[in-house]
């Protein structure tokens, strides 16, 4: 017997009262929405929608079960009563992002798309539950370390041409009350800077006439920063290079200049003060006293609501500062290096993604002039730096992926041979090594030793489809922790039984995807989030697929950091494990959806596709 309309509405209303987030709606709104649902009978095996089809609305299972598969037919989940599906397509472009098929007969409730979007607009609780693309608003505070350099610029730069007379430049500095002028050529191309110090030490002290052009006394090729750099970068440049003026450029064009006076407008918090203390440290032991504050720093940064990429960047900045200071101390102890060298970090430090627990992964590239006689110097330098890092809490790499290993302290020609060998013969060891070494980032020394090597290697990798294919297959070994029945696949035994590994099964699969996209697109970015953004711009993934993956990565990474911050606050050592029961129903639902996105993008990569929709 078919329900009458009032009986049907009452049945749907009673059902919705037991389903989140409908149970959080007010009585009046819930009654109105209950009347908007349409019943859809389904037979076992019936297709509900196919990937890419227009979405009629949001589906809610009242009876029966539904299998969700990704674009390539790989299983995502099996849903039963009280589960919803279809929201990802509705919150993006209105087309299905998955396939849906009934696995047994039953009844669905369909909320039309217009009503769904109205609830997204009018009900914050409903929006939080279904709109996965919305990132929580983060608190903003006047922390120099986390401010973008572009936001620190208070005034437009005062500029002069290279042929401007010193006298005219001095008068301009007096009239404008500035301590520095930017010297620019055509189209705002930066040629150099001239400061009050230059006026006194290079002009007056040398007896230069007032009509001599400023190009004679300016500092050529000064260190510059991009507007997107952080205040911590600015502070490091000023401290380590002992300069008080840093030009800001974008695509070679001058857009601003920052001075120490500008910094007085902002109060640098612990991350910036830690860098200062490290630069001033005279021994590894003094640096270890500074890095002992890292857990507190991470807890404060997470508690202040900073985004995960800012937190990990600032934490990594500490490791970078320690490494550079150790290099300086090593050279003071050992004497000047016999040939040019470059110290590089790989792993999480290379990607600028360190958290509360990090070992060290590093290597040395030497100028090809280095011979056997010079190797003893660099072996001693590597030992000094790696032992110093270990003393500061960056423990020795168990796999000896460090510059102290002679294999990873070699001239440039040897490194070229390494990368060619890994690409030409991608056996399991080559894949493992390439996964580490494709995340290299220069820390200290002659950067020129890496620039060409990186570009050559990326181009060679992109041309070798067999190598890229092996790297893709290798990356799929790290699977998101998804169970079929809307649950999680947790660790099965040992100390962390029934917990999620948010590193190996959460963050690492996305890191691997980012590396694959960099190889496919010859992208020079090393940071995972920067790689995902660049991949979308370059068309390696679709913009919608890239945005889905960014949202998923943000949620997983921030969940991991919050868990570590909570462990620090509780007085325990932070790790990468978390029990799903520590999350609310809403948080579990969102986290699982994030894992679904990652698995879908892995499936697309495995099928040779770069798009999700």
Coordinates of C-alpha atoms in Angstrom, one line a residue:
X1 CA 0.0 0.0 0.0
X2 CA 1.4 3.4 -1.0
X3 CA 1.8 6.1 1.6
X4 CA -0.5 9.1 1.4
X5 CA 1.3 12.4 1.0
X6 CA 1.0 13.4 4.7
X7 CA 2.1 9.9 5.8
X8 CA 5.0 10.0 3.4
X9 CA 6.1 13.5 4.7
X10 CA 5.8 12.3 8.3
X11 CA 7.9 9.2 7.6
X12 CA 10.6 11.3 5.9
X13 CA 10.5 13.9 8.7
X14 CA 11.0 11.1 11.3
X15 CA 13.8 9.7 9.3
X16 CA 15.6 13.0 8.9
X17 CA 15.4 13.7 12.6
X18 CA 17.8 10.8 13.1
X19 CA 20.3 11.8 10.4
X20 CA 23.1 14.4 10.8
X21 CA 23.1 17.3 9.8
X22 CA 19.4 17.5 9.4
X23 CA 18.9 16.9 13.1
X24 CA 20.6 20.3 13.7
X25 CA 18.1 22.2 11.6
X26 CA 15.3 24.1 13.3
X27 CA 11.9 22.4 13.5
X28 CA 10.3 24.8 10.9
X29 CA 13.1 24.5 8.4
X30 CA 13.3 20.7 8.9
X31 CA 9.6 20.3 8.2
X32 CA 9.9 22.5 5.1
X33 CA 12.9 20.5 3.8
X34 CA 11.3 17.2 4.5
X35 CA 8.5 18.2 2.1
X36 CA 11.1 18.9 -0.6
X37 CA 12.6 15.4 -0.7
X38 CA 11.5 13.2 -3.6
X39 CA 11.4 9.4 -3.3
X40 CA 13.4 7.3 -5.8
X41 CA 12.9 3.5 -5.8
X42 CA 16.0 1.6 -6.9
X43 CA 16.5 -2.0 -8.1
X44 CA 19.5 -4.1 -7.4
X45 CA 22.3 -3.4 -9.9
X46 CA 20.6 -0.2 -11.2
X47 CA 22.8 2.7 -12.2
X48 CA 21.9 5.8 -10.3
X49 CA 24.3 8.2 -12.1
X50 CA 27.5 8.0 -14.0
X51 CA 30.7 10.1 -13.7
X52 CA 30.3 13.5 -15.5
X53 CA 26.5 13.4 -15.6
X54 CA 24.5 16.4 -14.4
X55 CA 23.5 16.0 -10.7
X56 CA 19.8 16.2 -10.0
X57 CA 20.4 16.8 -6.3
X58 CA 21.7 15.2 -3.1
X59 CA 20.9 11.5 -2.5
X60 CA 20.1 10.1 1.0
X61 CA 19.7 6.3 1.4
X62 CA 16.6 5.4 3.3
X63 CA 16.7 1.7 2.5
X64 CA 19.2 -0.6 0.6
X65 CA 22.9 -0.1 -0.3
X66 CA 24.8 1.8 -3.0
X67 CA 28.3 1.2 -4.3
X68 CA 30.4 4.3 -5.1
X69 CA 33.2 4.0 -7.6
X70 CA 35.6 6.5 -9.1
X71 CA 36.0 7.7 -12.6
X72 CA 38.0 4.5 -13.5
X73 CA 35.6 2.1 -11.8
X74 CA 37.8 1.6 -8.7
X75 CA 35.6 1.0 -5.6
X76 CA 35.4 3.9 -3.2
X77 CA 32.8 2.8 -0.7
X78 CA 29.6 0.9 -0.1
X79 CA 26.9 3.1 1.5
X80 CA 23.9 2.0 3.5
X81 CA 20.9 3.7 5.2
X82 CA 21.4 7.2 6.5
X83 CA 24.4 7.8 4.2
X84 CA 24.4 10.7 1.7
X85 CA 26.2 10.9 -1.7
X86 CA 26.5 13.3 -4.6
X87 CA 27.5 16.4 -2.6
X88 CA 30.9 16.7 -4.1
X89 CA 29.5 17.2 -7.6
X90 CA 26.9 19.6 -6.3
X91 CA 29.5 21.8 -4.5
X92 CA 31.7 21.9 -7.5
X93 CA 30.4 22.3 -11.1
X94 CA 27.1 20.4 -10.7
X95 CA 28.3 17.2 -12.5
X96 CA 28.9 13.8 -10.9
X97 CA 32.4 13.2 -9.6
X98 CA 31.9 9.5 -9.1
X99 CA 29.7 6.6 -10.3
X100 CA 26.8 5.3 -8.2
X101 CA 25.1 1.9 -8.5
X102 CA 22.6 0.2 -6.3
X103 CA 23.9 -3.1 -4.9
X104 CA 20.5 -4.1 -3.5
X105 CA 17.0 -2.9 -4.0
X106 CA 15.8 0.0 -1.8
X107 CA 14.6 3.5 -1.6
X108 CA 16.5 6.8 -1.9
X109 CA 15.5 10.3 -0.9
X110 CA 16.5 13.0 -3.4
X111 CA 16.9 16.6 -2.3
X112 CA 16.8 18.8 -5.5
X113 CA 19.9 20.8 -6.3
X114 CA 18.3 24.2 -5.7
X115 CA 17.1 23.2 -2.2
X116 CA 20.6 21.8 -1.5
X117 CA 22.3 25.1 -2.4
X118 CA 19.7 27.1 -0.5
X119 CA 20.6 25.1 2.7
X120 CA 24.3 25.6 2.0
X121 CA 23.6 29.4 1.9
X122 CA 21.3 29.6 4.9
X123 CA 22.5 26.9 7.3
X124 CA 26.1 27.1 8.6
X125 CA 25.9 23.6 10.1
X126 CA 24.6 22.1 6.8
X127 CA 27.3 24.0 4.9
X128 CA 30.1 22.8 7.3
X129 CA 29.0 19.2 6.8
X130 CA 28.6 19.1 3.0
X131 CA 30.8 21.8 1.5
X132 CA 34.3 20.2 1.8
X133 CA 35.8 23.0 -0.2
X134 CA 35.3 25.5 2.5
X135 CA 38.4 25.9 4.6
X136 CA 37.9 27.2 8.1
X137 CA 38.6 30.8 8.6
X138 CA 42.0 31.2 10.2
X139 CA 42.8 33.8 12.8
X140 CA 45.1 36.5 11.6
X141 CA 47.6 38.2 13.9
X142 CA 50.5 40.6 13.6
X143 CA 53.2 37.9 13.6
X144 CA 56.1 39.0 11.5
X145 CA 57.2 35.4 10.9
X146 CA 53.9 34.5 9.2
X147 CA 53.2 37.8 7.4
X148 CA 53.6 37.8 3.6
X149 CA 56.4 40.2 2.6
X150 CA 54.0 41.9 0.2
X151 CA 51.8 42.7 3.3
X152 CA 54.8 44.2 5.1
X153 CA 55.4 46.9 2.5
X154 CA 54.0 50.2 3.8
X155 CA 55.1 52.6 1.1
X156 CA 56.0 52.5 -2.6
X157 CA 59.7 52.4 -3.2
X158 CA 61.6 55.6 -4.0
X159 CA 63.6 55.0 -7.1
X160 CA 66.3 56.7 -9.3
X161 CA 67.9 55.9 -12.6
X162 CA 71.5 54.5 -12.7
X163 CA 72.8 57.8 -14.2
X164 CA 71.3 60.0 -11.4
X165 CA 73.9 62.2 -9.8
X166 CA 75.0 61.3 -6.2
X167 CA 74.1 64.8 -5.1
X168 CA 70.5 64.5 -6.5
X169 CA 70.1 61.1 -4.9
X170 CA 71.3 62.4 -1.5
X171 CA 68.8 65.3 -1.7
X172 CA 66.0 62.9 -2.6
X173 CA 66.8 60.7 0.4
X174 CA 66.8 63.8 2.7
X175 CA 63.5 65.1 1.3
X176 CA 61.7 61.7 1.4
X177 CA 63.2 60.8 4.8
X178 CA 64.4 57.4 3.6
X179 CA 67.6 55.5 4.1
X180 CA 67.7 53.7 0.8
X181 CA 66.9 54.3 -2.9
X182 CA 66.2 51.6 -5.4
X183 CA 68.2 52.1 -8.7
X184 CA 66.0 50.9 -11.6
X185 CA 66.4 50.6 -15.3
X186 CA 63.7 50.5 -18.0
X187 CA 60.4 48.8 -17.1
X188 CA 61.3 48.9 -13.3
X189 CA 64.1 46.4 -13.7
X190 CA 66.2 46.5 -10.5
X191 CA 69.8 47.4 -11.1
X192 CA 70.9 47.9 -7.5
X193 CA 70.3 49.8 -4.3
X194 CA 72.1 52.8 -2.7
X195 CA 71.9 53.4 1.0
X196 CA 73.1 56.2 3.4
X197 CA 76.0 53.9 4.3
X198 CA 77.0 53.8 0.6
X199 CA 76.9 57.6 0.5
X200 CA 79.3 57.9 3.4
X201 CA 81.7 55.0 2.9
X202 CA 81.8 54.9 -0.9
X203 CA 81.1 58.5 -1.9
X204 CA 82.3 60.9 0.8
X205 CA 85.1 58.8 2.1
X206 CA 86.4 58.2 -1.4
X207 CA 86.2 61.9 -2.4
X208 CA 83.7 61.3 -5.3
X209 CA 82.1 64.4 -6.7
X210 CA 78.4 65.1 -6.4
X211 CA 77.9 64.7 -10.1
X212 CA 79.2 61.1 -10.2
X213 CA 76.3 58.7 -11.1
X214 CA 74.9 56.6 -8.3
X215 CA 75.7 53.5 -10.4
X216 CA 79.3 53.9 -9.2
X217 CA 78.4 53.4 -5.5
X218 CA 75.3 51.3 -5.6
X219 CA 75.2 47.7 -4.4
X220 CA 74.7 45.6 -7.5
X221 CA 72.5 42.4 -7.6
X222 CA 71.3 42.8 -4.0
X223 CA 69.5 39.8 -2.4
X224 CA 65.8 40.1 -3.2
X225 CA 62.5 38.5 -2.0
X226 CA 59.2 37.8 -3.7
X227 CA 56.0 39.3 -2.3
X228 CA 54.9 35.8 -1.5
X229 CA 57.9 35.2 0.8
X230 CA 57.3 35.2 4.5
X231 CA 58.5 37.6 7.1
X232 CA 60.7 34.9 8.5
X233 CA 62.5 34.9 5.1
X234 CA 63.1 38.6 5.4
X235 CA 64.5 38.3 8.9
X236 CA 66.8 35.5 7.9
X237 CA 68.2 37.5 5.0
X238 CA 68.8 40.6 7.2
X239 CA 70.4 38.6 10.0
X240 CA 72.6 36.2 7.9
X241 CA 73.7 38.7 5.3
X242 CA 73.9 41.6 7.8
X243 CA 71.9 43.9 5.5
X244 CA 69.2 46.4 6.5
X245 CA 67.5 46.9 3.2
X246 CA 65.9 44.1 1.0
X247 CA 64.2 44.9 -2.3
X248 CA 61.0 43.0 -3.2
X249 CA 60.7 41.9 -6.8
X250 CA 58.2 40.0 -8.9
X251 CA 59.3 38.6 -12.3
X252 CA 62.4 40.8 -12.1
X253 CA 60.4 44.0 -11.6
X254 CA 60.8 46.1 -8.4
X255 CA 57.6 46.3 -6.4
X256 CA 58.8 47.4 -3.0
X257 CA 61.7 47.6 -0.6
X258 CA 61.8 46.7 3.1
X259 CA 64.0 48.0 5.8
X260 CA 64.7 47.3 9.5
X261 CA 62.5 50.3 10.3
X262 CA 59.6 48.5 8.6
X263 CA 60.1 45.6 11.0
X264 CA 59.6 47.7 14.1
X265 CA 55.9 47.8 13.1
X266 CA 55.6 44.2 13.8
X267 CA 56.3 42.1 16.8
X268 CA 58.2 39.0 15.9
X269 CA 57.1 36.0 17.9
X270 CA 59.0 32.9 18.9
X271 CA 59.9 31.5 15.4
X272 CA 61.7 34.7 14.4
X273 CA 63.4 35.0 17.8
X274 CA 64.6 31.4 17.5
X275 CA 66.2 32.1 14.2
X276 CA 67.9 35.1 15.8
X277 CA 69.2 33.0 18.6
X278 CA 70.5 30.3 16.2
X279 CA 72.4 32.9 14.1
X280 CA 74.1 34.2 17.2
X281 CA 74.9 30.7 18.6
X282 CA 78.6 29.8 18.9
X283 CA 78.3 26.1 19.4
X284 CA 75.9 23.2 18.5
X285 CA 75.0 22.9 22.1
X286 CA 73.8 26.5 22.2
X287 CA 71.7 25.8 19.1
X288 CA 70.2 22.6 20.8
X289 CA 68.9 24.8 23.6
X290 CA 67.0 26.8 20.9
X291 CA 65.6 23.8 19.0
X292 CA 64.4 22.4 22.3
X293 CA 61.7 25.0 22.0
X294 CA 60.4 23.6 18.8
X295 CA 57.5 21.6 20.3
X296 CA 56.2 24.7 22.0
X297 CA 56.5 26.6 18.8
X298 CA 54.5 24.1 16.9
X299 CA 51.8 24.0 19.6
X300 CA 51.6 27.8 19.6
X301 CA 51.5 28.1 15.8
X302 CA 48.7 25.5 15.5
X303 CA 46.8 27.0 18.4
X304 CA 46.9 30.4 16.8
X305 CA 45.0 29.0 13.8
X306 CA 47.9 29.2 11.2
X307 CA 47.5 27.1 8.1
X308 CA 49.5 23.9 7.9
X309 CA 51.8 25.1 5.1
X310 CA 52.7 28.2 7.3
X311 CA 53.4 26.0 10.4
X312 CA 55.6 23.5 8.6
X313 CA 57.4 26.3 6.7
X314 CA 58.3 28.1 9.9
X315 CA 59.3 24.9 11.6
X316 CA 61.5 24.0 8.6
X317 CA 63.0 27.5 8.7
X318 CA 64.5 26.6 12.1
X319 CA 66.2 23.5 10.6
X320 CA 67.5 25.6 7.7
X321 CA 68.9 28.2 10.1
X322 CA 70.6 25.5 12.2
X323 CA 72.1 23.9 9.0
X324 CA 73.5 27.2 7.7
X325 CA 74.9 28.2 11.1
X326 CA 76.6 24.7 11.3
X327 CA 78.1 25.2 7.9
X328 CA 79.5 28.5 9.0
X329 CA 80.9 27.1 12.2
X330 CA 82.4 24.1 10.2
X331 CA 84.2 26.4 7.8
X332 CA 85.5 28.5 10.7
X333 CA 86.9 25.3 12.3
X334 CA 88.2 23.6 9.1
X335 CA 89.2 26.6 7.1
X336 CA 87.9 27.8 3.7
X337 CA 86.5 25.0 1.4
X338 CA 89.0 23.9 -1.2
X339 CA 86.3 24.0 -4.0
X340 CA 82.8 25.3 -4.2
X341 CA 80.1 23.1 -2.7
X342 CA 76.3 23.1 -2.1
X343 CA 74.6 21.6 0.9
X344 CA 71.0 20.3 0.1
X345 CA 68.2 19.0 2.1
X346 CA 65.7 16.3 0.9
X347 CA 62.7 14.7 2.5
X348 CA 60.4 16.9 4.6
X349 CA 63.1 19.6 5.1
X350 CA 63.6 19.7 1.3
X351 CA 59.9 20.2 0.8
X352 CA 59.7 22.7 3.7
X353 CA 57.1 20.4 5.4
X354 CA 58.7 19.5 8.7
X355 CA 56.5 18.9 11.7
X356 CA 57.1 18.0 15.4
X357 CA 59.1 14.9 14.5
X358 CA 61.9 14.9 11.8
X359 CA 65.1 13.1 11.2
X360 CA 67.7 14.6 8.8
X361 CA 68.1 13.8 5.0
X362 CA 70.8 15.7 3.2
X363 CA 73.6 15.6 0.7
X364 CA 76.6 17.5 -0.7
X365 CA 77.2 18.4 -4.4
X366 CA 80.8 19.4 -5.0
X367 CA 82.4 21.3 -7.8
X368 CA 83.9 19.0 -10.4
X369 CA 87.3 20.3 -9.5
X370 CA 87.1 18.2 -6.3
X371 CA 89.5 15.3 -6.2
X372 CA 90.6 12.7 -3.6
X373 CA 92.6 15.4 -1.8
X374 CA 89.6 17.6 -1.3
X375 CA 87.2 14.8 -0.2
X376 CA 88.7 14.6 3.3
X377 CA 87.7 18.2 3.9
X378 CA 84.1 17.6 2.9
X379 CA 83.9 14.4 4.9
X380 CA 84.9 16.4 8.0
X381 CA 82.5 19.2 7.1
X382 CA 79.6 16.7 6.6
X383 CA 80.4 15.0 10.0
X384 CA 80.5 18.3 11.8
X385 CA 77.1 19.4 10.3
X386 CA 75.3 16.1 10.6
X387 CA 76.5 15.5 14.2
X388 CA 75.4 19.1 15.0
X389 CA 72.0 18.5 13.5
X390 CA 71.7 15.3 15.5
X391 CA 72.6 17.2 18.7
X392 CA 69.8 19.7 17.8
X393 CA 67.2 16.9 17.6
X394 CA 67.4 16.2 13.9
X395 CA 68.5 12.6 14.4
X396 CA 70.8 10.8 12.0
X397 CA 68.8 9.2 9.2
X398 CA 68.5 5.4 9.8
X399 CA 69.0 4.8 6.1
X400 CA 72.1 6.9 6.0
X401 CA 70.6 9.3 3.5
X402 CA 73.1 11.9 4.7
X403 CA 76.2 13.8 3.5
X404 CA 78.3 11.7 5.8
X405 CA 77.7 8.7 3.5
X406 CA 80.4 9.0 0.8
X407 CA 77.8 8.0 -1.8
X408 CA 75.9 11.3 -1.1
X409 CA 79.0 13.6 -1.0
X410 CA 80.1 13.7 -4.6
X411 CA 81.1 16.0 -7.5
X412 CA 78.4 17.3 -9.8
X413 CA 79.4 14.9 -12.6
X414 CA 78.7 12.0 -10.3
X415 CA 75.3 13.3 -9.3
X416 CA 74.4 13.7 -13.0
X417 CA 75.4 10.1 -13.5
X418 CA 73.3 9.0 -10.5
X419 CA 70.1 10.7 -11.8
X420 CA 70.7 9.4 -15.4
X421 CA 71.1 5.9 -14.0
X422 CA 67.9 6.1 -11.9
X423 CA 65.9 7.3 -14.8
X424 CA 67.3 4.8 -17.4
X425 CA 67.0 1.8 -15.1
X426 CA 64.1 2.4 -12.6
X427 CA 64.5 -0.7 -10.4
X428 CA 63.0 -0.7 -6.9
X429 CA 66.1 0.9 -5.4
X430 CA 66.3 3.6 -8.1
X431 CA 62.6 4.4 -7.5
X432 CA 63.2 4.8 -3.8
X433 CA 66.2 7.0 -4.2
X434 CA 64.6 9.1 -6.9
X435 CA 61.6 9.7 -4.6
X436 CA 64.0 11.1 -2.0
X437 CA 66.3 13.0 -4.3
X438 CA 63.6 14.6 -6.5
X439 CA 62.8 16.6 -3.3
X440 CA 66.2 18.3 -3.1
X441 CA 66.4 22.0 -2.0
X442 CA 69.6 24.0 -1.7
X443 CA 70.4 25.2 1.9
X444 CA 73.9 26.7 1.8
X445 CA 76.7 27.1 -0.7
X446 CA 76.9 27.6 -4.5
X447 CA 73.4 27.3 -5.8
X448 CA 74.6 27.2 -9.4
X449 CA 75.7 23.6 -8.8
X450 CA 72.0 22.5 -8.6
X451 CA 70.1 24.8 -11.0
X452 CA 71.1 23.1 -14.3
X453 CA 71.1 19.6 -12.7
X454 CA 67.5 20.0 -11.6
X455 CA 66.2 21.2 -15.0
X456 CA 68.2 18.5 -16.9
X457 CA 66.9 15.8 -14.6
X458 CA 63.2 16.9 -14.8
X459 CA 63.4 17.1 -18.6
X460 CA 65.0 13.6 -18.8
X461 CA 62.4 12.2 -16.4
X462 CA 59.5 13.6 -18.4
X463 CA 60.8 12.2 -21.6
X464 CA 61.2 8.7 -20.1
X465 CA 57.6 7.4 -19.9
X466 CA 58.8 4.1 -18.5
X467 CA 60.5 5.8 -15.6
X468 CA 57.4 8.0 -14.9
X469 CA 55.2 4.9 -15.1
X470 CA 57.4 3.0 -12.5
X471 CA 57.3 6.1 -10.2
X472 CA 53.5 6.2 -10.5
X473 CA 53.2 2.5 -9.6
X474 CA 55.7 3.0 -6.7
X475 CA 53.6 5.9 -5.4
X476 CA 50.4 3.8 -5.3
X477 CA 52.0 1.6 -2.6
X478 CA 50.9 4.2 -0.1
X479 CA 47.2 3.9 0.0
X480 CA 44.7 6.1 1.9
X481 CA 43.2 4.2 4.9
X482 CA 39.8 3.5 3.5
X483 CA 37.5 0.6 4.5
X484 CA 34.6 -0.3 2.2
X485 CA 31.8 0.3 4.6
X486 CA 32.2 4.0 5.2
X487 CA 34.9 3.3 7.7
X488 CA 38.7 3.5 8.0
X489 CA 41.4 0.9 7.5
X490 CA 43.4 1.2 10.7
X491 CA 46.7 -0.3 11.8
X492 CA 46.0 -4.0 12.5
X493 CA 48.5 -4.8 15.2
X494 CA 51.3 -3.5 17.4
X495 CA 51.5 -0.3 19.5
X496 CA 49.2 1.7 17.3
X497 CA 46.5 -1.0 16.6
X498 CA 43.2 0.5 15.6
X499 CA 44.8 3.9 14.8
X500 CA 45.3 5.8 11.6
X501 CA 48.8 6.5 10.3
X502 CA 48.3 10.1 9.2
X503 CA 51.8 10.3 7.7
X504 CA 52.3 7.1 5.6
X505 CA 48.6 6.7 4.7
X506 CA 47.5 10.3 4.8
X507 CA 50.1 12.9 3.8
X508 CA 52.6 10.7 1.9
X509 CA 50.1 9.6 -0.8
X510 CA 49.6 13.3 -1.6
X511 CA 53.3 14.0 -1.5
X512 CA 53.9 11.2 -3.9
X513 CA 51.2 12.6 -6.3
X514 CA 52.8 16.0 -6.1
X515 CA 56.1 14.5 -7.1
X516 CA 54.6 12.6 -10.0
X517 CA 53.0 15.8 -11.3
X518 CA 56.3 17.6 -11.0
X519 CA 57.9 14.9 -13.2
X520 CA 55.1 15.0 -15.7
X521 CA 55.1 18.7 -16.0
X522 CA 58.9 19.5 -15.5
X523 CA 57.8 21.6 -12.5
X524 CA 60.7 23.0 -10.4
X525 CA 58.6 23.4 -7.2
X526 CA 59.5 21.1 -4.4
X527 CA 56.9 21.9 -1.7
X528 CA 53.9 19.6 -2.1
X529 CA 51.2 22.3 -2.0
X530 CA 53.2 24.4 -4.5
X531 CA 53.5 21.4 -6.8
X532 CA 49.7 20.8 -6.7
X533 CA 49.0 24.4 -7.4
X534 CA 51.5 24.4 -10.3
X535 CA 50.1 21.2 -11.7
X536 CA 46.6 22.7 -12.0
X537 CA 48.0 25.8 -13.7
X538 CA 50.1 23.7 -16.1
X539 CA 47.1 21.5 -16.9
X540 CA 48.7 18.3 -15.5
X541 CA 45.5 18.0 -13.5
X542 CA 42.2 19.8 -14.1
X543 CA 41.6 22.9 -12.1
X544 CA 38.6 21.2 -10.3
X545 CA 40.6 18.0 -9.7
X546 CA 43.5 20.0 -8.4
X547 CA 41.3 22.1 -6.1
X548 CA 39.7 18.9 -4.7
X549 CA 43.2 17.5 -4.0
X550 CA 44.4 20.7 -2.4
X551 CA 41.3 20.7 -0.1
X552 CA 41.9 17.1 0.8
X553 CA 45.6 17.6 1.5
X554 CA 44.9 20.7 3.6
X555 CA 42.4 18.7 5.8
X556 CA 44.7 15.7 6.2
X557 CA 47.8 17.8 7.0
X558 CA 46.0 20.1 9.4
X559 CA 44.4 17.1 11.2
X560 CA 47.9 15.6 11.6
X561 CA 49.3 18.9 13.0
X562 CA 46.4 19.4 15.4
X563 CA 46.9 15.8 16.7
X564 CA 50.6 16.5 17.3
X565 CA 49.9 19.8 19.0
X566 CA 47.4 18.0 21.3
X567 CA 50.1 15.4 22.2
X568 CA 52.6 18.1 23.0
X569 CA 50.0 19.9 25.1
X570 CA 49.4 16.6 27.0
X571 CA 53.1 16.2 27.7
X572 CA 53.7 13.3 25.3
X573 CA 56.0 12.9 22.4
X574 CA 54.2 13.8 19.1
X575 CA 53.8 11.1 16.5
X576 CA 51.8 10.5 13.4
X577 CA 49.0 8.3 14.7
X578 CA 45.5 9.0 15.7
X579 CA 42.5 7.0 16.8
X580 CA 39.4 7.7 14.7
X581 CA 37.4 7.8 17.9
X582 CA 39.3 11.0 18.8
X583 CA 37.3 12.8 16.1
X584 CA 33.7 13.9 16.0
X585 CA 31.3 12.3 13.5
X586 CA 31.6 15.4 11.4
X587 CA 35.4 15.3 11.4
X588 CA 35.5 11.6 10.6
X589 CA 33.1 12.2 7.7
X590 CA 35.2 15.0 6.3
X591 CA 38.5 13.1 6.8
X592 CA 37.1 10.1 5.0
X593 CA 36.0 12.2 2.1
X594 CA 39.5 13.7 1.9
X595 CA 40.9 10.2 1.7
X596 CA 38.4 9.3 -1.1
X597 CA 39.6 12.3 -3.1
X598 CA 43.3 11.1 -2.7
X599 CA 42.4 7.6 -3.7
X600 CA 40.5 8.8 -6.7
X601 CA 43.4 10.9 -7.9
X602 CA 45.8 8.0 -7.4
X603 CA 43.5 5.9 -9.5
X604 CA 43.5 8.6 -12.2
X605 CA 47.3 8.7 -12.1
X606 CA 47.5 4.9 -12.4
X607 CA 45.2 5.0 -15.4
X608 CA 47.4 7.6 -17.1
X609 CA 44.9 10.4 -16.5
X610 CA 45.5 13.7 -14.7
X611 CA 41.9 14.8 -14.1
X612 CA 39.2 14.2 -11.6
X613 CA 36.5 16.1 -13.3

